[in-house]
Amino acid sequence: MKSFYITTPIFYPNAKLHMGHAYTSTISDIIARYHRLKNEEVYFLTGADENTEKVVRAAKALGVETNKYLNDTVANFKGLFSKLDISYDQFLRTSDKEVHWPGAQELWTKLVAAGDIEKRSYEGLYCVGHESFITEKDLVDGKCPEHGEEPQVLKEENYFFKLSKYTNKIKEKIESGELEIIPSSRKNEIMALLERGLEDVSFSRPKDKVSVGIPVPNDPTQVMYVWCDALSNYITALGYGRENQELFSKFWPADLHVVGKDILRFHAAIWPAMLLSANIPLPKKILVHGFITSGGKKMSKTLGNVIDPEVLIEEYGAEAVRYYLARHISPFEDGDLTEESFKEIYNANLANGLGNLVSRIMTMSVNYEIPARETEIKIFDDGHQFMETSQFLDQFEINKAMDVIWKYISIADNLIQTKEPFKTIKTDRTKAEIDIKTLLVYLVRISVMLRPFLPETAKKIEGLIKGNKIPEKPLFARKD
Ligand code: MSP
């Protein structure tokens, strides 16, 4: 059985997740489900990036103890993922000393053994919001424009990772497609960066200057830089550095890391360099998505324009949220989301579109006693062969795959409108029967194709067709 290992970034638990984070998780889930439907053995990893100053600050601001704050926030993340039906296999927490720390330290030790870690003194500007060094020219009025605060001025002794050494090797791997960066615009972006040459990066912080962090092996005065710690989650989750290596041997190298465009450099430069240094195979693909903007600006807590997925789920249901993210945001570009656009699209495409179609077809099918053919119903058990969406899903064109389904919805709608089987049934039953059976053929395919995107809705439609029932209430009630 083919294996498929897919990861999301691990989320900073310094605030609730917003629709931008829900986007990363939802498209990853769609891809994971698609590969399960292809009968592959899928391992889907997500988690929380906890060893960061951001978390300590957030807890302090609320006056709660950091650990309690972390546990509550992570419980909240998991609650959201469960509502959104995110079918992850493991939720990794980087504060987990048993699961994560041994592997993070082992990887560090490998980098040392390769001669790629070196102590240097360093002076620079550090943005806690970014958890990375930034330069004078990134600042606007002396502040980080994204996080709205002045960077810290650091002057300290750190361990450095010799990233520059790997510039050419990474260039080769990306150029040859051995490490595929999707879409090509992001590949070009990282190639341009590699062309300029990578600089060595600070990989540790003095223990007395930060409140959290994994201890650097053999140096109690230093803790690991949070990105060095965080990136290693993709292998520590599989048992790297621990006794049981079963998952690691089965699933590494990763088939796909899904990341947002802001963390491309970490995943397409620093992470491959760490793996090359430790002589571990590189991931196969990195899918880089754009940002969800709201009213044209990146959705972010700092900008105060976040839309809380829980609020939309409460009002419209989780499947509607999955629908919007999958169909109305292009995976490769930025996409806008406002509460108004959400409602409009919900009414047009779910309440009037899909929901209404299911009701109309099932009502005719039940009332006129014209059920789906047995041969059609069989398709539910062998559905992946009928997925016209595959050609797009294989390219991660999730929105285009959804367009295929909605094309069928509109074909079926048209058939009802032009052939009016609800009228012909009175004059020409044979004709009406052909049309209704055809509509059921469409509905079976629509339902099968919907599986990775709207798993609950797909199941409901399947149940209605198999049981020859009219939905008791609309699948998507209209909102005024
Ligand atoms: N902790 C790091 C990732 C470490 S992975 C080894 C981090 N966390 S994050 O919580 O800030 O972001 C997690 C993911 O959410 C990233 O892929 C990021 O791009 C994504 N998004 C955050 N805001 C977003 C939008 N407004 N729109 C879409 N995705 C965005 O970075």
mmCIF file of N, CA, C and O in Angstrom, residues 19-110:
data_model
loop_
_atom_site.group_PDB
_atom_site.id
_atom_site.type_symbol
_atom_site.label_atom_id
_atom_site.label_comp_id
_atom_site.label_asym_id
_atom_site.label_seq_id
_atom_site.Cartn_x
_atom_site.Cartn_y
_atom_site.Cartn_z
ATOM 1 N N MET A 19 -9.506 32.345 10.573
ATOM 2 C CA MET A 19 -9.817 31.664 9.308
ATOM 3 C C MET A 19 -8.569 31.393 8.463
ATOM 4 O O MET A 19 -8.558 30.466 7.666
ATOM 5 N N GLY A 20 -7.525 32.207 8.645
ATOM 6 C CA GLY A 20 -6.271 31.955 7.926
ATOM 7 C C GLY A 20 -5.676 30.611 8.336
ATOM 8 O O GLY A 20 -5.258 29.810 7.497
ATOM 9 N N HIS A 21 -5.662 30.357 9.642
ATOM 10 C CA HIS A 21 -5.147 29.068 10.125
ATOM 11 C C HIS A 21 -6.076 27.927 9.706
ATOM 12 O O HIS A 21 -5.630 26.847 9.336
ATOM 13 N N ALA A 22 -7.382 28.214 9.780
ATOM 14 C CA ALA A 22 -8.357 27.183 9.392
ATOM 15 C C ALA A 22 -8.147 26.799 7.929
ATOM 16 O O ALA A 22 -8.379 25.655 7.535
ATOM 17 N N TYR A 23 -7.676 27.750 7.141
ATOM 18 C CA TYR A 23 -7.440 27.475 5.722
ATOM 19 C C TYR A 23 -6.360 26.406 5.550
ATOM 20 O O TYR A 23 -6.557 25.410 4.856
ATOM 21 N N THR A 24 -5.196 26.635 6.195
ATOM 22 C CA THR A 24 -4.094 25.665 6.109
ATOM 23 C C THR A 24 -4.591 24.266 6.490
ATOM 24 O O THR A 24 -4.305 23.279 5.816
ATOM 25 N N SER A 25 -5.342 24.203 7.583
ATOM 26 C CA SER A 25 -5.781 22.905 8.092
ATOM 27 C C SER A 25 -6.815 22.266 7.177
ATOM 28 O O SER A 25 -6.783 21.056 6.951
ATOM 29 N N THR A 26 -7.721 23.088 6.656
ATOM 30 C CA THR A 26 -8.781 22.533 5.822
ATOM 31 C C THR A 26 -8.240 22.003 4.495
ATOM 32 O O THR A 26 -8.591 20.893 4.091
ATOM 33 N N ILE A 27 -7.370 22.768 3.848
ATOM 34 C CA ILE A 27 -6.875 22.227 2.564
ATOM 35 C C ILE A 27 -5.998 20.994 2.815
ATOM 36 O O ILE A 27 -6.025 20.053 2.040
ATOM 37 N N SER A 28 -5.274 20.984 3.924
ATOM 38 C CA SER A 28 -4.477 19.790 4.232
ATOM 39 C C SER A 28 -5.401 18.600 4.447
ATOM 40 O O SER A 28 -5.124 17.484 3.992
ATOM 41 N N ASP A 29 -6.496 18.835 5.128
ATOM 42 C CA ASP A 29 -7.446 17.754 5.390
ATOM 43 C C ASP A 29 -8.061 17.229 4.097
ATOM 44 O O ASP A 29 -8.228 16.019 3.923
ATOM 45 N N ILE A 30 -8.379 18.135 3.186
ATOM 46 C CA ILE A 30 -8.962 17.717 1.903
ATOM 47 C C ILE A 30 -7.973 16.817 1.156
ATOM 48 O O ILE A 30 -8.338 15.766 0.635
ATOM 49 N N ILE A 31 -6.710 17.227 1.172
ATOM 50 C CA ILE A 31 -5.688 16.437 0.475
ATOM 51 C C ILE A 31 -5.514 15.076 1.157
ATOM 52 O O ILE A 31 -5.426 14.041 0.510
ATOM 53 N N ALA A 32 -5.502 15.087 2.492
ATOM 54 C CA ALA A 32 -5.353 13.829 3.238
ATOM 55 C C ALA A 32 -6.513 12.879 2.926
ATOM 56 O O ALA A 32 -6.316 11.691 2.646
ATOM 57 N N ARG A 33 -7.739 13.418 2.944
ATOM 58 C CA ARG A 33 -8.906 12.571 2.665
ATOM 59 C C ARG A 33 -8.881 12.040 1.238
ATOM 60 O O ARG A 33 -9.256 10.893 0.988
ATOM 61 N N TYR A 34 -8.457 12.876 0.322
ATOM 62 C CA TYR A 34 -8.368 12.451 -1.076
ATOM 63 C C TYR A 34 -7.419 11.249 -1.207
ATOM 64 O O TYR A 34 -7.724 10.272 -1.877
ATOM 65 N N HIS A 35 -6.288 11.322 -0.531
ATOM 66 C CA HIS A 35 -5.344 10.206 -0.627
ATOM 67 C C HIS A 35 -5.863 8.953 0.076
ATOM 68 O O HIS A 35 -5.587 7.842 -0.364
ATOM 69 N N ARG A 36 -6.631 9.139 1.143
ATOM 70 C CA ARG A 36 -7.257 7.962 1.778
ATOM 71 C C ARG A 36 -8.243 7.315 0.826
ATOM 72 O O ARG A 36 -8.321 6.093 0.727
ATOM 73 N N LEU A 37 -9.003 8.152 0.100
ATOM 74 C CA LEU A 37 -9.980 7.605 -0.858
ATOM 75 C C LEU A 37 -9.281 6.855 -1.981
ATOM 76 O O LEU A 37 -9.849 5.968 -2.593
ATOM 77 N N LYS A 38 -8.024 7.234 -2.235
ATOM 78 C CA LYS A 38 -7.259 6.498 -3.258
ATOM 79 C C LYS A 38 -6.628 5.241 -2.666
ATOM 80 O O LYS A 38 -5.734 4.645 -3.266
ATOM 81 N N ASN A 39 -7.065 4.910 -1.443
ATOM 82 C CA ASN A 39 -6.582 3.710 -0.763
ATOM 83 C C ASN A 39 -5.119 3.748 -0.390
ATOM 84 O O ASN A 39 -4.456 2.723 -0.340
ATOM 85 N N GLU A 40 -4.611 4.950 -0.138
ATOM 86 C CA GLU A 40 -3.230 5.048 0.325
ATOM 87 C C GLU A 40 -3.234 5.063 1.850
ATOM 88 O O GLU A 40 -4.235 5.414 2.477
ATOM 89 N N GLU A 41 -2.100 4.668 2.415
ATOM 90 C CA GLU A 41 -2.012 4.733 3.871
ATOM 91 C C GLU A 41 -1.515 6.132 4.240
ATOM 92 O O GLU A 41 -0.372 6.490 3.982
ATOM 93 N N VAL A 42 -2.434 6.907 4.817
ATOM 94 C CA VAL A 42 -2.145 8.312 5.054
ATOM 95 C C VAL A 42 -1.768 8.551 6.510
ATOM 96 O O VAL A 42 -2.357 7.967 7.414
ATOM 97 N N TYR A 43 -0.761 9.393 6.710
ATOM 98 C CA TYR A 43 -0.468 9.874 8.062
ATOM 99 C C TYR A 43 -0.494 11.397 8.008
ATOM 100 O O TYR A 43 0.218 12.020 7.228
ATOM 101 N N PHE A 44 -1.349 11.964 8.846
ATOM 102 C CA PHE A 44 -1.623 13.403 8.767
ATOM 103 C C PHE A 44 -1.240 14.027 10.114
ATOM 104 O O PHE A 44 -1.824 13.710 11.140
ATOM 105 N N LEU A 45 -0.234 14.901 10.060
ATOM 106 C CA LEU A 45 0.308 15.495 11.290
ATOM 107 C C LEU A 45 -0.047 16.976 11.402
ATOM 108 O O LEU A 45 0.054 17.729 10.445
ATOM 109 N N THR A 46 -0.441 17.360 12.604
ATOM 110 C CA THR A 46 -0.591 18.779 12.904
ATOM 111 C C THR A 46 -0.105 18.996 14.330
ATOM 112 O O THR A 46 0.318 18.051 14.987
ATOM 113 N N GLY A 47 -0.140 20.235 14.804
ATOM 114 C CA GLY A 47 0.329 20.423 16.177
ATOM 115 C C GLY A 47 0.473 21.875 16.587
ATOM 116 O O GLY A 47 -0.025 22.783 15.922
ATOM 117 N N ALA A 48 1.146 22.064 17.710
ATOM 118 C CA ALA A 48 1.317 23.407 18.271
ATOM 119 C C ALA A 48 2.787 23.691 18.555
ATOM 120 O O ALA A 48 3.520 22.831 19.035
ATOM 121 N N ASP A 49 3.181 24.907 18.251
ATOM 122 C CA ASP A 49 4.565 25.375 18.349
ATOM 123 C C ASP A 49 4.664 26.167 19.657
ATOM 124 O O ASP A 49 4.349 27.352 19.686
ATOM 125 N N GLU A 50 5.061 25.500 20.724
ATOM 126 C CA GLU A 50 4.807 26.050 22.056
ATOM 127 C C GLU A 50 5.989 26.714 22.749
ATOM 128 O O GLU A 50 5.798 27.477 23.686
ATOM 129 N N ASN A 51 7.213 26.396 22.293
ATOM 130 C CA ASN A 51 8.362 26.915 23.034
ATOM 131 C C ASN A 51 8.715 28.318 22.557
ATOM 132 O O ASN A 51 9.804 28.565 22.067
ATOM 133 N N THR A 52 7.772 29.194 22.680
ATOM 134 C CA THR A 52 7.986 30.544 22.185
ATOM 135 C C THR A 52 7.587 31.603 23.202
ATOM 136 O O THR A 52 6.636 31.430 23.963
ATOM 137 N N GLU A 53 8.351 32.676 23.146
ATOM 138 C CA GLU A 53 8.134 33.826 24.018
ATOM 139 C C GLU A 53 6.712 34.387 23.851
ATOM 140 O O GLU A 53 6.127 34.917 24.793
ATOM 141 N N LYS A 54 6.180 34.240 22.654
ATOM 142 C CA LYS A 54 4.833 34.755 22.367
ATOM 143 C C LYS A 54 3.800 34.183 23.325
ATOM 144 O O LYS A 54 2.868 34.854 23.745
ATOM 145 N N VAL A 55 3.987 32.881 23.621
ATOM 146 C CA VAL A 55 3.039 32.177 24.486
ATOM 147 C C VAL A 55 3.168 32.685 25.921
ATOM 148 O O VAL A 55 2.164 32.948 26.598
ATOM 149 N N VAL A 56 4.412 32.842 26.350
ATOM 150 C CA VAL A 56 4.658 33.307 27.717
ATOM 151 C C VAL A 56 4.014 34.679 27.915
ATOM 152 O O VAL A 56 3.344 34.937 28.918
ATOM 153 N N ARG A 57 4.167 35.525 26.908
ATOM 154 C CA ARG A 57 3.571 36.866 26.972
ATOM 155 C C ARG A 57 2.053 36.817 27.016
ATOM 156 O O ARG A 57 1.419 37.545 27.770
ATOM 157 N N ALA A 58 1.490 35.972 26.158
ATOM 158 C CA ALA A 58 0.022 35.881 26.083
ATOM 159 C C ALA A 58 -0.545 35.405 27.415
ATOM 160 O O ALA A 58 -1.557 35.922 27.893
ATOM 161 N N ALA A 59 0.147 34.432 28.043
ATOM 162 C CA ALA A 59 -0.322 33.915 29.329
ATOM 163 C C ALA A 59 -0.246 35.008 30.384
ATOM 164 O O ALA A 59 -1.184 35.207 31.171
ATOM 165 N N LYS A 60 0.870 35.732 30.370
ATOM 166 C CA LYS A 60 1.073 36.809 31.344
ATOM 167 C C LYS A 60 -0.019 37.863 31.215
ATOM 168 O O LYS A 60 -0.590 38.333 32.198
ATOM 169 N N ALA A 61 -0.320 38.218 29.977
ATOM 170 C CA ALA A 61 -1.340 39.249 29.742
ATOM 171 C C ALA A 61 -2.685 38.848 30.345
ATOM 172 O O ALA A 61 -3.464 39.696 30.759
ATOM 173 N N LEU A 62 -2.937 37.548 30.385
ATOM 174 C CA LEU A 62 -4.215 37.083 30.945
ATOM 175 C C LEU A 62 -4.096 36.750 32.429
ATOM 176 O O LEU A 62 -5.088 36.382 33.077
ATOM 177 N N GLY A 63 -2.859 36.812 32.919
ATOM 178 C CA GLY A 63 -2.633 36.499 34.321
ATOM 179 C C GLY A 63 -2.793 35.016 34.642
ATOM 180 O O GLY A 63 -3.154 34.652 35.758
ATOM 181 N N VAL A 64 -2.564 34.169 33.649
ATOM 182 C CA VAL A 64 -2.608 32.728 33.949
ATOM 183 C C VAL A 64 -1.232 32.107 33.815
ATOM 184 O O VAL A 64 -0.365 32.626 33.098
ATOM 185 N N GLU A 65 -1.079 31.002 34.459
ATOM 186 C CA GLU A 65 0.187 30.292 34.435
ATOM 187 C C GLU A 65 0.370 29.702 33.025
ATOM 188 O O GLU A 65 -0.592 29.254 32.395
ATOM 189 N N THR A 66 1.616 29.740 32.525
ATOM 190 C CA THR A 66 1.863 29.372 31.117
ATOM 191 C C THR A 66 1.334 27.991 30.745
ATOM 192 O O THR A 66 0.708 27.823 29.702
ATOM 193 N N ASN A 67 1.580 27.019 31.627
ATOM 194 C CA ASN A 67 1.148 25.660 31.299
ATOM 195 C C ASN A 67 -0.350 25.531 31.163
ATOM 196 O O ASN A 67 -0.854 24.872 30.256
ATOM 197 N N LYS A 68 -1.026 26.187 32.077
ATOM 198 C CA LYS A 68 -2.492 26.137 32.017
ATOM 199 C C LYS A 68 -2.973 26.826 30.731
ATOM 200 O O LYS A 68 -3.842 26.319 30.019
ATOM 201 N N TYR A 69 -2.334 27.961 30.462
ATOM 202 C CA TYR A 69 -2.695 28.703 29.255
ATOM 203 C C TYR A 69 -2.522 27.821 28.009
ATOM 204 O O TYR A 69 -3.388 27.744 27.140
ATOM 205 N N LEU A 70 -1.375 27.119 27.964
ATOM 206 C CA LEU A 70 -1.080 26.257 26.820
ATOM 207 C C LEU A 70 -2.096 25.127 26.690
ATOM 208 O O LEU A 70 -2.597 24.855 25.596
ATOM 209 N N ASN A 71 -2.389 24.493 27.819
ATOM 210 C CA ASN A 71 -3.333 23.379 27.762
ATOM 211 C C ASN A 71 -4.712 23.834 27.297
ATOM 212 O O ASN A 71 -5.343 23.173 26.480
ATOM 213 N N ASP A 72 -5.127 24.995 27.811
ATOM 214 C CA ASP A 72 -6.438 25.509 27.399
ATOM 215 C C ASP A 72 -6.447 25.859 25.918
ATOM 216 O O ASP A 72 -7.402 25.556 25.193
ATOM 217 N N THR A 73 -5.378 26.514 25.466
ATOM 218 C CA THR A 73 -5.345 26.932 24.057
ATOM 219 C C THR A 73 -5.303 25.719 23.133
ATOM 220 O O THR A 73 -5.991 25.680 22.112
ATOM 221 N N VAL A 74 -4.493 24.745 23.516
ATOM 222 C CA VAL A 74 -4.401 23.548 22.673
ATOM 223 C C VAL A 74 -5.749 22.810 22.663
ATOM 224 O O VAL A 74 -6.191 22.321 21.609
ATOM 225 N N ALA A 75 -6.427 22.773 23.809
ATOM 226 C CA ALA A 75 -7.757 22.135 23.851
ATOM 227 C C ALA A 75 -8.702 22.878 22.902
ATOM 228 O O ALA A 75 -9.506 22.269 22.188
ATOM 229 N N ASN A 76 -8.560 24.197 22.883
ATOM 230 C CA ASN A 76 -9.375 24.998 21.984
ATOM 231 C C ASN A 76 -9.057 24.702 20.499
ATOM 232 O O ASN A 76 -9.950 24.563 19.672
ATOM 233 N N PHE A 77 -7.771 24.575 20.180
ATOM 234 C CA PHE A 77 -7.371 24.214 18.803
ATOM 235 C C PHE A 77 -8.006 22.874 18.413
ATOM 236 O O PHE A 77 -8.571 22.722 17.335
ATOM 237 N N LYS A 78 -7.877 21.925 19.331
ATOM 238 C CA LYS A 78 -8.390 20.586 19.011
ATOM 239 C C LYS A 78 -9.911 20.616 18.845
ATOM 240 O O LYS A 78 -10.460 19.905 18.008
ATOM 241 N N GLY A 79 -10.549 21.444 19.658
ATOM 242 C CA GLY A 79 -12.005 21.588 19.555
ATOM 243 C C GLY A 79 -12.393 22.116 18.182
ATOM 244 O O GLY A 79 -13.319 21.605 17.539
ATOM 245 N N LEU A 80 -11.667 23.118 17.727
ATOM 246 C CA LEU A 80 -11.957 23.677 16.400
ATOM 247 C C LEU A 80 -11.716 22.627 15.311
ATOM 248 O O LEU A 80 -12.526 22.453 14.400
ATOM 249 N N PHE A 81 -10.585 21.920 15.420
ATOM 250 C CA PHE A 81 -10.270 20.911 14.401
ATOM 251 C C PHE A 81 -11.332 19.817 14.381
ATOM 252 O O PHE A 81 -11.652 19.274 13.324
ATOM 253 N N SER A 82 -11.855 19.502 15.545
ATOM 254 C CA SER A 82 -12.857 18.456 15.550
ATOM 255 C C SER A 82 -14.149 18.960 14.898
ATOM 256 O O SER A 82 -14.773 18.253 14.111
ATOM 257 N N LYS A 83 -14.522 20.205 15.182
ATOM 258 C CA LYS A 83 -15.716 20.753 14.518
ATOM 259 C C LYS A 83 -15.526 20.794 13.009
ATOM 260 O O LYS A 83 -16.430 20.522 12.245
ATOM 261 N N LEU A 84 -14.315 21.174 12.593
ATOM 262 C CA LEU A 84 -14.050 21.294 11.155
ATOM 263 C C LEU A 84 -13.784 19.947 10.492
ATOM 264 O O LEU A 84 -13.523 19.879 9.308
ATOM 265 N N ASP A 85 -13.819 18.889 11.307
ATOM 266 C CA ASP A 85 -13.615 17.537 10.780
ATOM 267 C C ASP A 85 -12.208 17.334 10.204
ATOM 268 O O ASP A 85 -12.036 16.679 9.177
ATOM 269 N N ILE A 86 -11.221 17.926 10.867
ATOM 270 C CA ILE A 86 -9.834 17.785 10.405
ATOM 271 C C ILE A 86 -9.347 16.404 10.875
ATOM 272 O O ILE A 86 -9.221 16.163 12.076
ATOM 273 N N SER A 87 -9.066 15.533 9.893
ATOM 274 C CA SER A 87 -8.858 14.118 10.222
ATOM 275 C C SER A 87 -7.378 13.808 10.493
ATOM 276 O O SER A 87 -6.815 12.906 9.905
ATOM 277 N N TYR A 88 -6.784 14.577 11.411
ATOM 278 C CA TYR A 88 -5.356 14.357 11.681
ATOM 279 C C TYR A 88 -5.131 13.064 12.467
ATOM 280 O O TYR A 88 -6.015 12.608 13.190
ATOM 281 N N ASP A 89 -3.934 12.497 12.293
ATOM 282 C CA ASP A 89 -3.580 11.289 13.031
ATOM 283 C C ASP A 89 -2.830 11.612 14.304
ATOM 284 O O ASP A 89 -2.836 10.845 15.250
ATOM 285 N N GLN A 90 -2.119 12.732 14.296
ATOM 286 C CA GLN A 90 -1.382 13.092 15.510
ATOM 287 C C GLN A 90 -1.376 14.607 15.668
ATOM 288 O O GLN A 90 -1.235 15.344 14.691
ATOM 289 N N PHE A 91 -1.536 15.037 16.906
ATOM 290 C CA PHE A 91 -1.392 16.451 17.230
ATOM 291 C C PHE A 91 -0.146 16.555 18.097
ATOM 292 O O PHE A 91 -0.142 16.129 19.243
ATOM 293 N N LEU A 92 0.924 17.081 17.534
ATOM 294 C CA LEU A 92 2.188 17.150 18.277
ATOM 295 C C LEU A 92 2.318 18.471 19.011
ATOM 296 O O LEU A 92 1.988 19.523 18.477
ATOM 297 N N ARG A 93 2.782 18.390 20.248
ATOM 298 C CA ARG A 93 3.052 19.617 21.013
ATOM 299 C C ARG A 93 4.555 19.678 21.271
ATOM 300 O O ARG A 93 5.123 18.735 21.812
ATOM 301 N N THR A 94 5.161 20.792 20.884
ATOM 302 C CA THR A 94 6.625 20.856 21.033
ATOM 303 C C THR A 94 7.052 20.987 22.498
ATOM 304 O O THR A 94 8.234 20.900 22.806
ATOM 305 N N SER A 95 6.082 21.197 23.404
ATOM 306 C CA SER A 95 6.440 21.200 24.828
ATOM 307 C C SER A 95 6.532 19.764 25.362
ATOM 308 O O SER A 95 6.927 19.553 26.503
ATOM 309 N N ASP A 96 6.178 18.809 24.522
ATOM 310 C CA ASP A 96 6.155 17.420 24.974
ATOM 311 C C ASP A 96 7.584 16.851 25.055
ATOM 312 O O ASP A 96 8.218 16.557 24.045
ATOM 313 N N LYS A 97 8.034 16.718 26.293
ATOM 314 C CA LYS A 97 9.435 16.315 26.510
ATOM 315 C C LYS A 97 9.698 14.874 26.119
ATOM 316 O O LYS A 97 10.846 14.492 25.901
ATOM 317 N N GLU A 98 8.653 14.071 26.082
ATOM 318 C CA GLU A 98 8.874 12.673 25.709
ATOM 319 C C GLU A 98 8.800 12.463 24.205
ATOM 320 O O GLU A 98 9.602 11.730 23.629
ATOM 321 N N VAL A 99 7.820 13.102 23.585
ATOM 322 C CA VAL A 99 7.613 12.863 22.154
ATOM 323 C C VAL A 99 8.593 13.690 21.303
ATOM 324 O O VAL A 99 9.197 13.186 20.366
ATOM 325 N N HIS A 100 8.748 14.952 21.670
ATOM 326 C CA HIS A 100 9.439 15.865 20.752
ATOM 327 C C HIS A 100 10.896 16.161 21.102
ATOM 328 O O HIS A 100 11.747 16.267 20.206
ATOM 329 N N TRP A 101 11.194 16.319 22.379
ATOM 330 C CA TRP A 101 12.529 16.813 22.740
ATOM 331 C C TRP A 101 13.696 15.890 22.367
ATOM 332 O O TRP A 101 14.720 16.375 21.858
ATOM 333 N N PRO A 102 13.550 14.571 22.560
ATOM 334 C CA PRO A 102 14.715 13.721 22.238
ATOM 335 C C PRO A 102 15.128 13.843 20.778
ATOM 336 O O PRO A 102 16.319 13.940 20.462
ATOM 337 N N GLY A 103 14.143 13.893 19.877
ATOM 338 C CA GLY A 103 14.452 13.968 18.450
ATOM 339 C C GLY A 103 15.029 15.319 18.057
ATOM 340 O O GLY A 103 15.932 15.404 17.220
ATOM 341 N N ALA A 104 14.481 16.383 18.674
ATOM 342 C CA ALA A 104 14.999 17.724 18.372
ATOM 343 C C ALA A 104 16.467 17.791 18.800
ATOM 344 O O ALA A 104 17.318 18.350 18.092
ATOM 345 N N GLN A 105 16.765 17.200 19.946
ATOM 346 C CA GLN A 105 18.152 17.222 20.431
ATOM 347 C C GLN A 105 19.054 16.306 19.604
ATOM 348 O O GLN A 105 20.204 16.630 19.347
ATOM 349 N N GLU A 106 18.499 15.181 19.187
ATOM 350 C CA GLU A 106 19.300 14.280 18.352
ATOM 351 C C GLU A 106 19.663 14.953 17.025
ATOM 352 O O GLU A 106 20.788 14.840 16.539
ATOM 353 N N LEU A 107 18.693 15.644 16.456
ATOM 354 C CA LEU A 107 18.964 16.335 15.188
ATOM 355 C C LEU A 107 20.062 17.386 15.395
ATOM 356 O O LEU A 107 20.988 17.510 14.598
ATOM 357 N N TRP A 108 19.960 18.121 16.498
ATOM 358 C CA TRP A 108 20.995 19.117 16.835
ATOM 359 C C TRP A 108 22.373 18.452 16.894
ATOM 360 O O TRP A 108 23.354 18.951 16.315
ATOM 361 N N THR A 109 22.405 17.314 17.569
ATOM 362 C CA THR A 109 23.679 16.588 17.720
ATOM 363 C C THR A 109 24.253 16.201 16.354
ATOM 364 O O THR A 109 25.461 16.249 16.133
ATOM 365 N N LYS A 110 23.367 15.837 15.438
ATOM 366 C CA LYS A 110 23.801 15.472 14.076
ATOM 367 C C LYS A 110 24.403 16.691 13.362
ATOM 368 O O LYS A 110 25.396 16.565 12.648
#
